[in-house]
């Protein structure tokens, strides 16, 4: 008798006529050093049963819970050049051990001292990023299993009408294509973003 547990939640995916699919990501890219994260939200386990079982395919790709941060730690942000950045994912590895490689190309206008300083720090650090799709959904680049690689480059442009930019190329392995996040994103001592609704809310006093 097999000891394998198989609890698949495959379902149909319907393309509805007239439904808009908005391309691209929104301009604000959030980030935090992984060392500032105390507790991670969790993804439902594959083939789990009982309380741990995902109810549908969408749940398999959605974090449960919120990030718990160190005292006084907050998510910072970088504002991207509009209509220039994107996120992709590809499957990597051999059958039976395949994982997902999530990648982002984050393009920022300018080559400021602050951008150079971020590039100097992030090149050998392990960061976690959260971006927002055009439809409002928040998704995560980074996890507690694999390190996030952040490379940076810049271009002063040559002609007067050229684009002077800094580019951050982000890559990280994961078990899931850029998991969805519906928890809280603490952006200051008094404010958080509810990533389910996209609304900023006050943090209740302790």
PDB file of N, CA and C in Angstrom, residues 30-85:
ATOM      1  N   UNK A  30       8.447  47.983  -3.382  1.00  0.00           N
ATOM      2  CA  UNK A  30       8.801  47.947  -1.971  1.00  0.00           C
ATOM      3  C   UNK A  30       9.919  46.926  -1.736  1.00  0.00           C
ATOM      4  N   UNK A  31      10.757  47.191  -0.724  1.00  0.00           N
ATOM      5  CA  UNK A  31      11.836  46.259  -0.418  1.00  0.00           C
ATOM      6  C   UNK A  31      12.184  46.313   1.066  1.00  0.00           C
ATOM      7  N   UNK A  32      12.811  45.235   1.542  1.00  0.00           N
ATOM      8  CA  UNK A  32      13.298  45.182   2.922  1.00  0.00           C
ATOM      9  C   UNK A  32      14.415  44.150   2.986  1.00  0.00           C
ATOM     10  N   UNK A  33      15.460  44.393   3.786  1.00  0.00           N
ATOM     11  CA  UNK A  33      16.472  43.346   3.980  1.00  0.00           C
ATOM     12  C   UNK A  33      15.838  42.121   4.643  1.00  0.00           C
ATOM     13  N   UNK A  34      16.204  40.957   4.189  1.00  0.00           N
ATOM     14  CA  UNK A  34      15.639  39.733   4.752  1.00  0.00           C
ATOM     15  C   UNK A  34      15.937  39.628   6.251  1.00  0.00           C
ATOM     16  N   UNK A  35      17.060  40.216   6.680  1.00  0.00           N
ATOM     17  CA  UNK A  35      17.441  40.152   8.089  1.00  0.00           C
ATOM     18  C   UNK A  35      16.464  40.906   8.989  1.00  0.00           C
ATOM     19  N   UNK A  36      15.607  41.778   8.415  1.00  0.00           N
ATOM     20  CA  UNK A  36      14.619  42.509   9.208  1.00  0.00           C
ATOM     21  C   UNK A  36      13.302  41.757   9.363  1.00  0.00           C
ATOM     22  N   UNK A  37      13.203  40.587   8.748  1.00  0.00           N
ATOM     23  CA  UNK A  37      11.975  39.796   8.828  1.00  0.00           C
ATOM     24  C   UNK A  37      12.110  38.766   9.948  1.00  0.00           C
ATOM     25  N   UNK A  38      11.192  38.811  10.900  1.00  0.00           N
ATOM     26  CA  UNK A  38      11.200  37.885  12.039  1.00  0.00           C
ATOM     27  C   UNK A  38      10.404  36.621  11.718  1.00  0.00           C
ATOM     28  N   UNK A  39       9.261  36.804  11.066  1.00  0.00           N
ATOM     29  CA  UNK A  39       8.390  35.660  10.742  1.00  0.00           C
ATOM     30  C   UNK A  39       7.778  35.870   9.369  1.00  0.00           C
ATOM     31  N   UNK A  40       7.749  34.800   8.587  1.00  0.00           N
ATOM     32  CA  UNK A  40       7.229  34.863   7.224  1.00  0.00           C
ATOM     33  C   UNK A  40       5.782  34.380   7.152  1.00  0.00           C
ATOM     34  N   UNK A  41       5.016  34.944   6.224  1.00  0.00           N
ATOM     35  CA  UNK A  41       3.744  34.298   5.878  1.00  0.00           C
ATOM     36  C   UNK A  41       4.053  32.957   5.218  1.00  0.00           C
ATOM     37  N   UNK A  42       3.074  32.109   5.080  1.00  0.00           N
ATOM     38  CA  UNK A  42       3.320  30.763   4.560  1.00  0.00           C
ATOM     39  C   UNK A  42       2.471  30.472   3.329  1.00  0.00           C
ATOM     40  N   UNK A  43       3.019  29.649   2.450  1.00  0.00           N
ATOM     41  CA  UNK A  43       2.252  29.136   1.315  1.00  0.00           C
ATOM     42  C   UNK A  43       1.641  27.784   1.700  1.00  0.00           C
ATOM     43  N   UNK A  44       0.402  27.509   1.280  1.00  0.00           N
ATOM     44  CA  UNK A  44      -0.168  26.186   1.532  1.00  0.00           C
ATOM     45  C   UNK A  44       0.713  25.096   0.922  1.00  0.00           C
ATOM     46  N   UNK A  45       0.812  23.967   1.607  1.00  0.00           N
ATOM     47  CA  UNK A  45       1.638  22.871   1.115  1.00  0.00           C
ATOM     48  C   UNK A  45       0.938  22.143  -0.033  1.00  0.00           C
ATOM     49  N   UNK A  46       1.722  21.678  -0.984  1.00  0.00           N
ATOM     50  CA  UNK A  46       1.179  20.863  -2.064  1.00  0.00           C
ATOM     51  C   UNK A  46       0.752  19.511  -1.514  1.00  0.00           C
ATOM     52  N   UNK A  47      -0.357  19.002  -2.006  1.00  0.00           N
ATOM     53  CA  UNK A  47      -0.866  17.678  -1.645  1.00  0.00           C
ATOM     54  C   UNK A  47      -1.201  17.521  -0.169  1.00  0.00           C
ATOM     55  N   UNK A  48      -1.372  18.636   0.542  1.00  0.00           N
ATOM     56  CA  UNK A  48      -1.709  18.557   1.961  1.00  0.00           C
ATOM     57  C   UNK A  48      -3.181  18.191   2.136  1.00  0.00           C
ATOM     58  N   UNK A  49      -3.493  17.682   3.308  1.00  0.00           N
ATOM     59  CA  UNK A  49      -4.881  17.334   3.635  1.00  0.00           C
ATOM     60  C   UNK A  49      -5.274  18.048   4.929  1.00  0.00           C
ATOM     61  N   UNK A  50      -6.548  18.020   5.235  1.00  0.00           N
ATOM     62  CA  UNK A  50      -7.028  18.628   6.471  1.00  0.00           C
ATOM     63  C   UNK A  50      -6.942  20.138   6.447  1.00  0.00           C
ATOM     64  N   UNK A  51      -6.594  20.728   7.601  1.00  0.00           N
ATOM     65  CA  UNK A  51      -6.567  22.182   7.730  1.00  0.00           C
ATOM     66  C   UNK A  51      -5.488  22.825   6.863  1.00  0.00           C
ATOM     67  N   UNK A  52      -4.438  22.066   6.502  1.00  0.00           N
ATOM     68  CA  UNK A  52      -3.333  22.600   5.705  1.00  0.00           C
ATOM     69  C   UNK A  52      -3.622  22.578   4.211  1.00  0.00           C
ATOM     70  N   UNK A  53      -4.732  21.998   3.809  1.00  0.00           N
ATOM     71  CA  UNK A  53      -5.020  21.821   2.384  1.00  0.00           C
ATOM     72  C   UNK A  53      -5.502  23.124   1.757  1.00  0.00           C
ATOM     73  N   UNK A  54      -4.996  23.435   0.570  1.00  0.00           N
ATOM     74  CA  UNK A  54      -5.501  24.569  -0.204  1.00  0.00           C
ATOM     75  C   UNK A  54      -6.872  24.215  -0.760  1.00  0.00           C
ATOM     76  N   UNK A  55      -7.739  25.210  -0.794  1.00  0.00           N
ATOM     77  CA  UNK A  55      -9.109  24.959  -1.257  1.00  0.00           C
ATOM     78  C   UNK A  55      -9.239  25.056  -2.774  1.00  0.00           C
ATOM     79  N   UNK A  56      -8.303  25.777  -3.416  1.00  0.00           N
ATOM     80  CA  UNK A  56      -8.362  25.920  -4.870  1.00  0.00           C
ATOM     81  C   UNK A  56      -6.975  26.282  -5.388  1.00  0.00           C
ATOM     82  N   UNK A  57      -6.838  26.395  -6.713  1.00  0.00           N
ATOM     83  CA  UNK A  57      -5.525  26.661  -7.308  1.00  0.00           C
ATOM     84  C   UNK A  57      -4.982  28.021  -6.901  1.00  0.00           C
ATOM     85  N   UNK A  58      -5.856  29.027  -6.813  1.00  0.00           N
ATOM     86  CA  UNK A  58      -5.406  30.348  -6.439  1.00  0.00           C
ATOM     87  C   UNK A  58      -4.801  30.373  -5.047  1.00  0.00           C
ATOM     88  N   UNK A  59      -5.370  29.598  -4.142  1.00  0.00           N
ATOM     89  CA  UNK A  59      -4.856  29.547  -2.770  1.00  0.00           C
ATOM     90  C   UNK A  59      -3.443  28.976  -2.724  1.00  0.00           C
ATOM     91  N   UNK A  60      -3.116  28.086  -3.649  1.00  0.00           N
ATOM     92  CA  UNK A  60      -1.772  27.499  -3.688  1.00  0.00           C
ATOM     93  C   UNK A  60      -0.696  28.553  -3.964  1.00  0.00           C
ATOM     94  N   UNK A  61      -1.074  29.661  -4.574  1.00  0.00           N
ATOM     95  CA  UNK A  61      -0.115  30.693  -4.950  1.00  0.00           C
ATOM     96  C   UNK A  61      -0.239  31.947  -4.090  1.00  0.00           C
ATOM     97  N   UNK A  62      -0.935  31.848  -2.952  1.00  0.00           N
ATOM     98  CA  UNK A  62      -1.189  33.019  -2.117  1.00  0.00           C
ATOM     99  C   UNK A  62      -0.685  32.800  -0.701  1.00  0.00           C
ATOM    100  N   UNK A  63       0.157  33.716  -0.237  1.00  0.00           N
ATOM    101  CA  UNK A  63       0.648  33.641   1.142  1.00  0.00           C
ATOM    102  C   UNK A  63      -0.498  33.780   2.134  1.00  0.00           C
ATOM    103  N   UNK A  64      -0.392  33.034   3.228  1.00  0.00           N
ATOM    104  CA  UNK A  64      -1.327  33.144   4.348  1.00  0.00           C
ATOM    105  C   UNK A  64      -0.612  33.895   5.470  1.00  0.00           C
ATOM    106  N   UNK A  65      -1.241  34.958   5.981  1.00  0.00           N
ATOM    107  CA  UNK A  65      -0.634  35.718   7.066  1.00  0.00           C
ATOM    108  C   UNK A  65       0.146  36.920   6.557  1.00  0.00           C
ATOM    109  N   UNK A  66       0.849  37.578   7.477  1.00  0.00           N
ATOM    110  CA  UNK A  66       1.622  38.784   7.168  1.00  0.00           C
ATOM    111  C   UNK A  66       3.073  38.612   7.583  1.00  0.00           C
ATOM    112  N   UNK A  67       3.923  39.454   7.016  1.00  0.00           N
ATOM    113  CA  UNK A  67       5.312  39.513   7.455  1.00  0.00           C
ATOM    114  C   UNK A  67       5.364  40.149   8.851  1.00  0.00           C
ATOM    115  N   UNK A  68       6.098  39.509   9.759  1.00  0.00           N
ATOM    116  CA  UNK A  68       6.381  40.104  11.059  1.00  0.00           C
ATOM    117  C   UNK A  68       7.805  40.643  11.020  1.00  0.00           C
ATOM    118  N   UNK A  69       7.966  41.936  11.319  1.00  0.00           N
ATOM    119  CA  UNK A  69       9.259  42.594  11.204  1.00  0.00           C
ATOM    120  C   UNK A  69       9.872  42.855  12.575  1.00  0.00           C
ATOM    121  N   UNK A  70      11.183  43.080  12.577  1.00  0.00           N
ATOM    122  CA  UNK A  70      11.857  43.509  13.795  1.00  0.00           C
ATOM    123  C   UNK A  70      11.294  44.852  14.256  1.00  0.00           C
ATOM    124  N   UNK A  71      11.485  45.146  15.536  1.00  0.00           N
ATOM    125  CA  UNK A  71      11.027  46.428  16.071  1.00  0.00           C
ATOM    126  C   UNK A  71      11.635  47.575  15.272  1.00  0.00           C
ATOM    127  N   UNK A  72      10.810  48.532  14.888  1.00  0.00           N
ATOM    128  CA  UNK A  72      11.193  49.740  14.149  1.00  0.00           C
ATOM    129  C   UNK A  72      11.551  49.481  12.687  1.00  0.00           C
ATOM    130  N   UNK A  73      11.524  48.234  12.216  1.00  0.00           N
ATOM    131  CA  UNK A  73      11.793  47.957  10.800  1.00  0.00           C
ATOM    132  C   UNK A  73      10.546  48.266   9.974  1.00  0.00           C
ATOM    133  N   UNK A  74      10.743  48.809   8.786  1.00  0.00           N
ATOM    134  CA  UNK A  74       9.637  49.107   7.878  1.00  0.00           C
ATOM    135  C   UNK A  74      10.064  48.796   6.442  1.00  0.00           C
ATOM    136  N   UNK A  75       9.081  48.616   5.580  1.00  0.00           N
ATOM    137  CA  UNK A  75       9.348  48.455   4.158  1.00  0.00           C
ATOM    138  C   UNK A  75       9.672  49.818   3.559  1.00  0.00           C
ATOM    139  N   UNK A  76      10.736  49.888   2.772  1.00  0.00           N
ATOM    140  CA  UNK A  76      11.091  51.089   2.028  1.00  0.00           C
ATOM    141  C   UNK A  76      10.617  50.918   0.579  1.00  0.00           C
ATOM    142  N   UNK A  77      10.768  51.964  -0.231  1.00  0.00           N
ATOM    143  CA  UNK A  77      10.309  51.846  -1.614  1.00  0.00           C
ATOM    144  C   UNK A  77      11.249  52.549  -2.578  1.00  0.00           C
ATOM    145  N   UNK A  78      11.174  52.119  -3.833  1.00  0.00           N
ATOM    146  CA  UNK A  78      11.823  52.781  -4.955  1.00  0.00           C
ATOM    147  C   UNK A  78      10.738  53.053  -5.991  1.00  0.00           C
ATOM    148  N   UNK A  79      10.659  54.288  -6.467  1.00  0.00           N
ATOM    149  CA  UNK A  79       9.697  54.613  -7.521  1.00  0.00           C
ATOM    150  C   UNK A  79      10.343  54.388  -8.889  1.00  0.00           C
ATOM    151  N   UNK A  80       9.707  53.551  -9.686  1.00  0.00           N
ATOM    152  CA  UNK A  80      10.249  53.137 -10.976  1.00  0.00           C
ATOM    153  C   UNK A  80       9.830  54.082 -12.094  1.00  0.00           C
ATOM    154  N   UNK A  81      10.564  53.992 -13.187  1.00  0.00           N
ATOM    155  CA  UNK A  81      10.180  54.698 -14.407  1.00  0.00           C
ATOM    156  C   UNK A  81       8.897  54.066 -14.939  1.00  0.00           C
ATOM    157  N   UNK A  82       7.920  54.877 -15.251  1.00  0.00           N
ATOM    158  CA  UNK A  82       6.620  54.332 -15.646  1.00  0.00           C
ATOM    159  C   UNK A  82       6.697  53.599 -16.981  1.00  0.00           C
ATOM    160  N   UNK A  83       5.959  52.516 -17.079  1.00  0.00           N
ATOM    161  CA  UNK A  83       5.856  51.725 -18.313  1.00  0.00           C
ATOM    162  C   UNK A  83       7.207  51.197 -18.798  1.00  0.00           C
ATOM    163  N   UNK A  84       8.093  50.870 -17.871  1.00  0.00           N
ATOM    164  CA  UNK A  84       9.421  50.413 -18.281  1.00  0.00           C
ATOM    165  C   UNK A  84       9.835  49.099 -17.623  1.00  0.00           C
ATOM    166  N   UNK A  85       9.307  48.788 -16.448  1.00  0.00           N
ATOM    167  CA  UNK A  85       9.761  47.630 -15.677  1.00  0.00           C
ATOM    168  C   UNK A  85       8.826  46.438 -15.856  1.00  0.00           C
TER     169      UNK A  85
END
